[in-house]
Amino acid sequence: MSVTTDILTVDRLRAYYQMNYFGIEREVRAVEDVTMRVKANEVYGIAGESSSGKTSLIKVLAAAIRPPLRVLEGSVTYRFNGNPLDITRAAEEEIEAVRWRHLSYIMQGSMSVLNPVRRIGRIFEDFAFRPMGLKRDAFRAAVEAHLARLHLEPGVMNSYPHELSGGMRQRVTIALATVCRPEFIIADEPTTALDVVVQKDVLAMIREVQQALGSSVVFVTHDMAVHASIADRLAIVYAGRIVEEAPTRTIFTAARHPYTRHLVASLPRIGDTSPKPSLEGRPPSLAEPPPGCRFHPRCPIAIERCRKEVPILEEWPGEHRVACFRAHEAIPAGEILHLKRGSLQ
Amino acid sequence: RGQEEAAAPPLNEFPREETLIINNPEPPAINPGMFNMWVAGNGAAWSNGLHQLVLDTLWFIDPDAGLDGALYNQLAKERWQYNEDFTEMTVRLREGILWSDGEEFTADDVVFTVETQMKTPGMVWSAPFSQYVESVKAVDDHTVHFTLKQPNSRFHSIFSVRWNGAWIMPEHIFSKVEDVTAYDFNPPVGLGPYTLHSYDPNGYWYIWQKREDWDKTALAEWGEPGPKYVIYRSIPSTDTRLIEMVNGNLDMIHDLTPEGMFSLVKQSPTSRGWFPGFPFAHPDPTLPMVIFNHQNEKFQDKRVRWALALMLDARAISMASYRGAATLSAIAVPPTGTHPKDYHAPLQDWLVNYELDTGKQKIKPYDPTIGLQIADMVRPQFGDQVPTDEEAIRTAFGYGWWKQDIQAATELLESAGFTKQGNQWMMPNGEPFAFKLTTFSEGVINRMGTMIAQQWSQQGIQVTAEADPEIYRSTLPLGTYEAATAWSVETWGGDPDLSFFLDSWHSQYVAEPGKRQPHRNWQRWKNPNLDKIIEEVRKTEFTDPRNLELGHEFVKLMVDEMPVIPVMSFNVFSAYDTRYWTGFPTAEERPYANIVTNWANSKYILTQLKPTKQ
Amino acid sequence: MTRPPLLDLRDVTKTFSMGGMLSRRHVGAVNGVSFALSAEKPEIFTIIGESGSGKTTLARMILGNEVPTSGEVLFEGENIAERRGAARLAFMARVQPIFQNPFEAFNPLKRVDRYLASTARRFLGARSRAETETPMDEALRKVGLSLKEVSGRFPHELSGGQLQRVAVARALISKPRVIVADEPVSMVDASLRMAIVNLFRRLRDELGVTIIYITHDLATAYYISDRLIIMQKGYVVEMGPARPILDAPRHPYSQLLKRSVLSFDESGAGQIKPSGRDEVDLTAESLIAGRLEPAEDGRFVRLSKPILEPRQTAGAL
Amino acid sequence: MFSVFRDLIRYNMEFAVGVVLVGAIVLFSLLSFISPVDPTAIYTTIPDMPPSAEYWFGTNSRGQDLFWHLTFAFRNTLFFGLSVALLSRVISIAVGLAAGYLGGWTDRVLMFVNDIFVALPTFPILVLFYFVLRSDLDMFKLALIMACFGWPYDARLIRSVALGLKHREFTRHAVFAGMSPVKIMFEEHLPYVMPIVFATAMANMIWSIGLEVTLAVLGFTNINIPTVGTALYWANNHSAMVVGVWWWIVIPVVLIVLTFLGLFLLAVSMNEYIDPRSRLRRMGA
Amino acid sequence: MSTYLVFALKRFLQFLAVVFTGVSASFFIAHLSPISPVETIIGRVSGQSAFSPEAVESLRQTLTELFGLNVPLHEQYFNFLRRFLVGDLGPSLLAFPTPAMKLVGLALPWTVGLLTLSTILTWLVGNILGGLAGYYQNSRLLKAFGIVAIGVQPIPYYIVAFLMVIIFGFLWPVLPVSGGFAMNVRPSWSPEFVGSILLHGILPAASLVIVGLGTWFLGMRALVSNIVTEDYVTYAELAGVRRERIVSSYVIRNAMVPQLTALAMSLGGIFSGTIITEQVFSYPGLGTLLVRAVNAGDSAVVLAVSCVAVIAVATAILLIDLIHPLLDPRIRVE
Ligand SMILES: Nc1ncnc2c1ncn2[C@@H]1O[C@H](COP(=O)(O)OP(=O)(O)OP(=O)(O)O)[C@@H](O)[C@H]1O
Ligand SMILES: Nc1ncnc2c1ncn2[C@@H]1O[C@H](COP(=O)(O)OP(=O)(O)OP(=O)(O)O)[C@@H](O)[C@H]1O
Ligand SMILES: [Mg+2]
Ligand SMILES: [Mg+2]
């Protein structure tokens, strides 16, 4: 049997925020033509700058679609126990049935996802008691065991969220999302704003849990270093589109898309004192995205074609996909990084 | 009361055919368990049945005709007897009267009542007794002798109930009480035919039960009281009173709004007022009027006062205040009780021929047809509810009033040195003629004041009506007003004697400006002729026919001087329901008693009531 | 030297009493911190430390927002805490902050230029429109923006990077000597981060502004700072020239920090290990036990045990 | 400004309906200035006429044309309600923001005063003023007195918001931008509390008008001033409810309800207008 | 000493200060009234009888001395403070020498009973409906209820109360419209008496509930519609937590703190009585007592009612502040 069964298949997904107030209709095209697959037992990273639509995509994947967000096109199909489930079309009960048991979600801003007036233990009961279907004592024991795996003492069960440090809360949220041993975990920036030491611990734990459970994880963050350490494959999102997707190593060493290359090159490292470029210009508005390649206004190597046509995500060898008309050309790093230098330098 | 009884109260305890439910107009008792009403200001309720049904005193004078004349000998066997110079009074008491606890009523009770209050300041009658009484003694068990400090021909009035009077205290109870002023007298022991059955701890209702030995009370002379139980209910909202009567939960209402009364008789065929038809209301022996402050220089000139009177249109005032249901009076005696017979009818001719010199001409200002005109005005709305018989109209709407005569008023004002600039009257000193008319904060007197102010304003005098809830407590006594609508005339109603209010009008009592004026002469009017009348009244025995002559003199003096502008009687929209009881007094056939439920006299009604056996 | 240091912290300590519901704890947020910034040579002075190690508290004391429990903070020889009224205003003109979250630093209901205008009016005494706008525009140009781009716009109409640059421009209007930047890039995504960090470097080099840069990002610290201190539980555990320390940290905590920095070398290998904090004695007792002692290359290290050989960390990061 | 207004009317139903309702009531009360009748005059028309072509709102038992009479009543009541709301808003904003932002002793003293005002029983005080001032008690003075009692609870609310704002970064930023505390409170923080201010202003108006009605019905206001309260007082005084002169009561009550519905809709849409973020949310930028 | 105790002690001292100031203010409010209780009594005893001017004057002097009104105001104030400290508010002037507190004590149970019940009922129903309306924002029924609530809110309470009387006492007379209990039952703990009290309480309570409901409903709805946008609610929904649990423990529980605070305040406020309710339904209680005392210039009773109200509200505020940290685990005592 194949090791690379796809547990999630996203096909030509388009999801917009559609609003109609004051008689004026506005759209924010947050997810545009996204096609991707997540295999069993892998960590799939999604990177991209702020408001590039990462969370929006994740919301669709997690079946957390609330107005004004609407799926206009495409499908999101999970395959739990071999049964396909397209959550963009499935009934609420069907989705309800897989939640937490198979599919769990760590929301962005996990500092605020815990009910401030409820003890952690009660939150666990609310979330996991039914899906786990254990007796109360057994349930408690299971939860405590799981907390221990995340280096949390049983005592946190009696604490209120505010009594825990940021790192502990983060870990509790992760415990909450993984206690039912789901096959699929969606995590949206679970380590942002943690200090490096804690962050490393949390990441290590997510990885550990993932491997212990054999789950798949979709992991979103704009911190490339985090992706470098945890993701097996990485998708780079720019203005609502995936512009490049490849195994993590490839992204860091052999990226083809100018945006990705820029991103990787600008990462400061200890011991490296060479000047780092910064990407100039404003991120595009998703309400009025630029025509053609959405990166072209900031792209140092943009050509006329980029302004008009939308590059499609082309397959490259080695599970690599890139959406750039100039991906085939061998463009030196210097050109990409220094041509359009910011006004500072 | 036994525990068992309290635990299981019989739910049909007050059979409707044995129970009379009366509206107590007072707000709920503030101190519900207090029955010692001899102490001033202890919060004891009076109109809850206590002074109507339980307490008793020597004489009663009804504001209406009475069962056999308005003057009743109640605990006294006969009228008062004064000596020649009114320095002594002897009273002979009824025999065989029992207190509700079985003790016999004797002269000692009367002596005790007077002596206790004399030596205990702060009791209701402490001050009058101390002022008048030198000594009191029981001559025998049923004779009391008073020695007075100075001559006083009206001393007996203290023991004569008009609304209320000096009630006799049970000596056998109070003599055992250490501090009379702190004693709650609960349950009350009385001389009336009822005793306390139960009461609301919140003071909303009191239930009284007929004594087995009711025939051992003074009231027995007038018959057996009909109802076994009498309930006095305090219902502050007049609309709720109406609703409760329509629902059959109330037999007598103390007062409604005029509109409420019209609505009640429309909705409930068994309900009616004093008059069978329009104007329904019972005229109280009080006289709403315009009171001028005679210490205000604006009203010194009687021509001005007369001019103001002639500017008024009594029909509009009657319509505005009572929707036409007013009983007008041009003279300073209320058109109620026996007064029309004693004053209004005899003086009608004098009034018709009364001449007024305006300075330019002589006019006859009196219009005897005003009442008829008002009857005609309300007839379209009330149809045959309005009497057609001229005599009936006179009783109901009044004998007449001053005709509105702007021309004469103008002449009077001009002769007094006033001038008219545009539509504004200017006073002789050149300032605009403007003043405030203080009036009640609600009810018909407020409506009357508003209308009067409006009429004067239309004639070019800037008059604004000011509603004043403190009118009787501070504004009138302190003289902090210019003109007011209220009353300073109150009479016995059933007797032509005017001493009830008149004595206090003597100039000896008029206070300096800024000082507090003793009761009743709110206008602070001084007149030597008036003093002469008063001084003669003081020397005239109450029942002496000379009193009536003096009364006529007073009335004429008041017309000449116009120190106040009498308007009408204070009509109370009392209603009663004949669904369960009949025999209530009526204006047309048996005006034997005042139906206004908070008067102590209303107890005579009970002796006339018969159940309808519904 | 006659000239006092620009900024001189002398044994600064700050203790908070935290009221829990039923108990009261005393938290030593900052414990006996001393360092001085030279008035002659502008530098980027970095403060690194774990969450809750007192970095912000220290910054607030430098800004005069918080009064030290003991010790003193001198700015140009004068105690900051004692400045009131006009003196305080003059101080604020010379020492300006930049905040962590560019979106939070501007009132979302107000236009961004009002902060610039207010600064110009209060610290430069500008009256007329021209007087206010000229320094505003100048400052904005220093950060690569212009008044035209910014004026009349609400925060949500600007990108995070732009906002953070406006914030820097705002701080520059009064021509400060010191800018205190508390985690100015932690909320900003990778592509913007370098823009701001580069800006700091230029401020130091071209405008001679001394920058106190607070972060837990060791990589950017390495990239721009001249000197740094590493804090833990309110104590300085290591202090000195930036790059030598980061290349070879001495204190166990500094070493832990460095070890925790995520590496790009094994990207995609998915071989992330726990930080190993359990192996390091991070209790306050162990910190109090040590004293900040000078070591080679001008650094100071707090160690209770004899100074160890720098532990060899894997490869060049 | 005008274009904003036009857009709001055009695209925001709530705002449009609110403007129409409130506008109609305001217009109605402004008619009092051209009223052909004196509101204090009684028996100028036939009493108790039901609404008709001649008397749109009927006539009351005092012989007044209710339409014109109510124009005065609404003018006075609206003026009164708005004055109380406005004055007490000013106090509650000032106290709430100052206590929240300045903190320390200022906070303690202000909250102490606040507690006292909450604790003092309003009714005897209002009645006392009535007895002392009597016919000098015009609508403005009454508004002034009530405003003194209408602020404490809302001030507490505003304070709690201000407490949170105090620690927000933009407040610290403002301090270092040289803004004075007053400026920070009234320019930076005030917009944040505006939704509360609007919501509580409504509640406050309802409270004050309700209290005015209560006082009037009990006869503790200057009943010569036509207001909704005194209209009900007189209606009660003439047993209008049981007599069947329903229009005397129903019409003012309906008008009052419409006024507040209108105000409510305006408050809802104004809150959205004030907050540029929600405008943003709507426009989706 | 623990922080909480220190805090509680400080809070208690503030409470004492508030009570002292409030009570002192009440004293002057009660005594500045131009209405003279002496004149009230004189009017009552002499108004309807033939009293000579001399007798009236003599009675006036006696009463003025008896009531202690012949000493300067500041002396009266210090006398009052001395007595207040031992819990004595002096004799009522309208029911002399019955202690003012005894009169208050008679009326208090009714007021407190009626108001506590209706306030709590209103609070519960209003909050539950408001909470549901805030959570299920698309429910037609709850939307309609919201519109009704907004419409009913501005109707003067007097009108609502009176309509109840007209409807249930007149047009369709099924419920008693006046009094606290029927006349043929005697106060005891018998089922008849309790039943009668409940029956008589229906209309007054219903009128209060109708008028009060809207405020709670709208307040709660606004609170909840803010809370439902919080991450923790969304997250719980995404985790498939049961709806009832979300509504109760996530949404309403978080809205509870401000609403409980407001409840405590309004419960503190009930000690001033409901004047209109009592007037319209002839219901016993403090409101009527207060109006009568004010009208009669009975400063002692006005003062007693005011003191009870001041202490009640101050206690309510104190209690809120004291239990606030217990209700909201996030609150820190500073
Ligand atoms: N509820 C919403 N209504 C309208 N627009 C929205 C909504 N939520 C997000 N957006 C818009 O959609 C776009 C993508 O937002 P999204 O949150 O997906 O970005 P992101 O990549 O997750 O950013 P970040 O790194 O800041 O979390 C942004 O322009 C944002 O303004
Ligand atoms: N106002 C305060 N009251 C009580 N304790 C405080 C206060 N401010 C800070 N603290 C405590 O002081 C310690 C240091 O806090 P500080 O904010 O200075 O840390 P930090 O290094 O800036 O952390 P972070 O990296 O999370 O911003 C923490 O334990 C914090 O809880
Ligand atoms: Mg996101
Ligand atoms: Mg910090």
Short mmCIF file of C-alpha atoms in Angstrom, two decimals, chain C residues 121-246:
data_model
loop_
_atom_site.label_atom_id
_atom_site.label_comp_id
_atom_site.label_asym_id
_atom_site.label_seq_id
_atom_site.Cartn_x
_atom_site.Cartn_y
_atom_site.Cartn_z
CA ARG C 121 3.79 71.09 18.49
CA ARG C 122 4.69 70.01 21.96
CA PHE C 123 8.38 69.31 21.61
CA LEU C 124 9.35 71.78 18.93
CA GLY C 125 6.91 74.45 19.99
CA ALA C 126 5.55 74.61 16.46
CA ARG C 127 2.62 76.91 16.05
CA SER C 128 1.72 77.44 12.44
CA ARG C 129 0.81 74.74 10.00
CA ALA C 130 4.05 75.09 8.15
CA GLU C 131 6.05 74.95 11.37
CA THR C 132 4.37 71.70 12.25
CA GLU C 133 4.43 70.08 8.88
CA THR C 134 8.02 70.74 7.92
CA PRO C 135 9.55 68.63 10.72
CA MET C 136 6.88 66.02 10.20
CA ASP C 137 7.74 65.65 6.57
CA GLU C 138 11.47 65.68 7.30
CA ALA C 139 11.12 62.89 9.81
CA LEU C 140 8.95 60.84 7.53
CA ARG C 141 11.46 61.22 4.73
CA LYS C 142 14.12 59.82 7.01
CA VAL C 143 12.17 56.60 7.18
CA GLY C 144 11.31 56.54 3.50
CA LEU C 145 7.84 57.97 3.70
CA SER C 146 6.43 61.40 3.10
CA LEU C 147 3.79 63.49 4.73
CA LYS C 148 1.72 63.30 1.58
CA GLU C 149 1.52 59.54 1.79
CA VAL C 150 0.61 59.53 5.43
CA SER C 151 -1.51 62.51 6.21
CA GLY C 152 -5.20 61.98 6.64
CA ARG C 153 -4.94 58.22 6.77
CA PHE C 154 -6.23 55.88 9.39
CA PRO C 155 -4.02 53.12 10.79
CA HIS C 156 -5.95 50.43 9.00
CA GLU C 157 -5.12 52.13 5.74
CA LEU C 158 -1.41 51.57 6.23
CA SER C 159 0.56 48.35 6.29
CA GLY C 160 2.24 47.19 9.46
CA GLY C 161 5.66 48.14 8.13
CA GLN C 162 4.47 51.57 7.16
CA LEU C 163 2.91 52.06 10.54
CA GLN C 164 6.04 51.03 12.34
CA ARG C 165 8.02 53.46 10.20
CA VAL C 166 5.55 56.21 10.96
CA ALA C 167 6.08 55.41 14.61
CA VAL C 168 9.82 55.73 14.18
CA ALA C 169 9.39 58.95 12.25
CA ARG C 170 7.22 60.26 15.02
CA ALA C 171 9.89 59.47 17.55
CA LEU C 172 12.48 61.22 15.41
CA ILE C 173 10.67 64.54 15.20
CA SER C 174 11.97 65.78 18.50
CA LYS C 175 15.52 64.77 17.52
CA PRO C 176 15.98 62.37 20.41
CA ARG C 177 19.26 61.02 21.60
CA VAL C 178 17.79 57.71 22.62
CA ILE C 179 15.09 55.57 21.15
CA VAL C 180 13.76 52.73 23.25
CA ALA C 181 12.26 50.07 21.01
CA ASP C 182 10.44 47.34 22.88
CA GLU C 183 10.14 44.31 20.65
CA PRO C 184 9.51 46.46 17.58
CA VAL C 185 9.52 43.54 15.17
CA SER C 186 7.99 40.66 17.04
CA MET C 187 4.52 41.29 15.65
CA VAL C 188 5.75 41.97 12.17
CA ASP C 189 6.14 39.28 9.57
CA ALA C 190 9.48 38.23 8.19
CA SER C 191 9.33 40.33 5.08
CA LEU C 192 8.80 43.51 7.03
CA ARG C 193 11.13 42.70 9.84
CA MET C 194 14.29 43.51 8.01
CA ALA C 195 12.95 46.83 6.79
CA ILE C 196 12.63 48.01 10.35
CA VAL C 197 15.83 46.52 11.59
CA ASN C 198 17.72 48.10 8.74
CA LEU C 199 16.10 51.37 9.58
CA PHE C 200 17.52 51.22 13.09
CA ARG C 201 20.93 50.67 11.82
CA ARG C 202 20.65 53.69 9.60
CA LEU C 203 19.33 55.82 12.45
CA ARG C 204 22.40 54.99 14.45
CA ASP C 205 24.83 55.53 11.62
CA GLU C 206 23.32 58.56 9.98
CA LEU C 207 21.49 60.38 12.75
CA GLY C 208 23.62 59.33 15.69
CA VAL C 209 20.66 58.03 17.68
CA THR C 210 21.34 55.54 20.38
CA ILE C 211 18.85 52.72 20.24
CA ILE C 212 17.85 50.41 23.04
CA TYR C 213 16.55 47.43 21.19
CA ILE C 214 14.54 44.92 23.15
CA THR C 215 13.85 41.58 21.56
CA HIS C 216 13.94 37.87 22.00
CA ASP C 217 15.00 37.38 18.44
CA LEU C 218 18.69 36.58 18.68
CA ALA C 219 19.19 36.66 14.96
CA THR C 220 18.22 40.30 14.49
CA ALA C 221 20.13 41.15 17.65
CA TYR C 222 23.20 39.61 16.16
CA TYR C 223 22.52 41.45 12.94
CA ILE C 224 22.42 45.00 14.29
CA SER C 225 23.51 45.36 17.85
CA ASP C 226 26.75 46.68 19.23
CA ARG C 227 26.33 45.63 22.80
CA LEU C 228 23.74 43.54 24.55
CA ILE C 229 22.60 42.29 27.88
CA ILE C 230 20.87 39.02 28.44
CA MET C 231 18.30 39.01 31.20
CA GLN C 232 16.69 36.29 33.12
CA LYS C 233 14.24 36.66 36.00
CA GLY C 234 15.13 40.31 36.27
CA TYR C 235 18.85 39.70 36.50
CA VAL C 236 21.45 40.47 33.92
CA VAL C 237 23.17 37.20 33.29
CA GLU C 238 25.51 38.25 30.56
CA MET C 239 26.48 41.64 29.24
CA GLY C 240 28.96 42.93 26.69
CA PRO C 241 29.74 43.20 23.00
CA ALA C 242 26.98 41.58 21.02
CA ARG C 243 28.56 39.32 18.53
CA PRO C 244 31.16 37.64 20.73
CA ILE C 245 28.51 36.86 23.27
CA LEU C 246 26.10 35.45 20.75
#
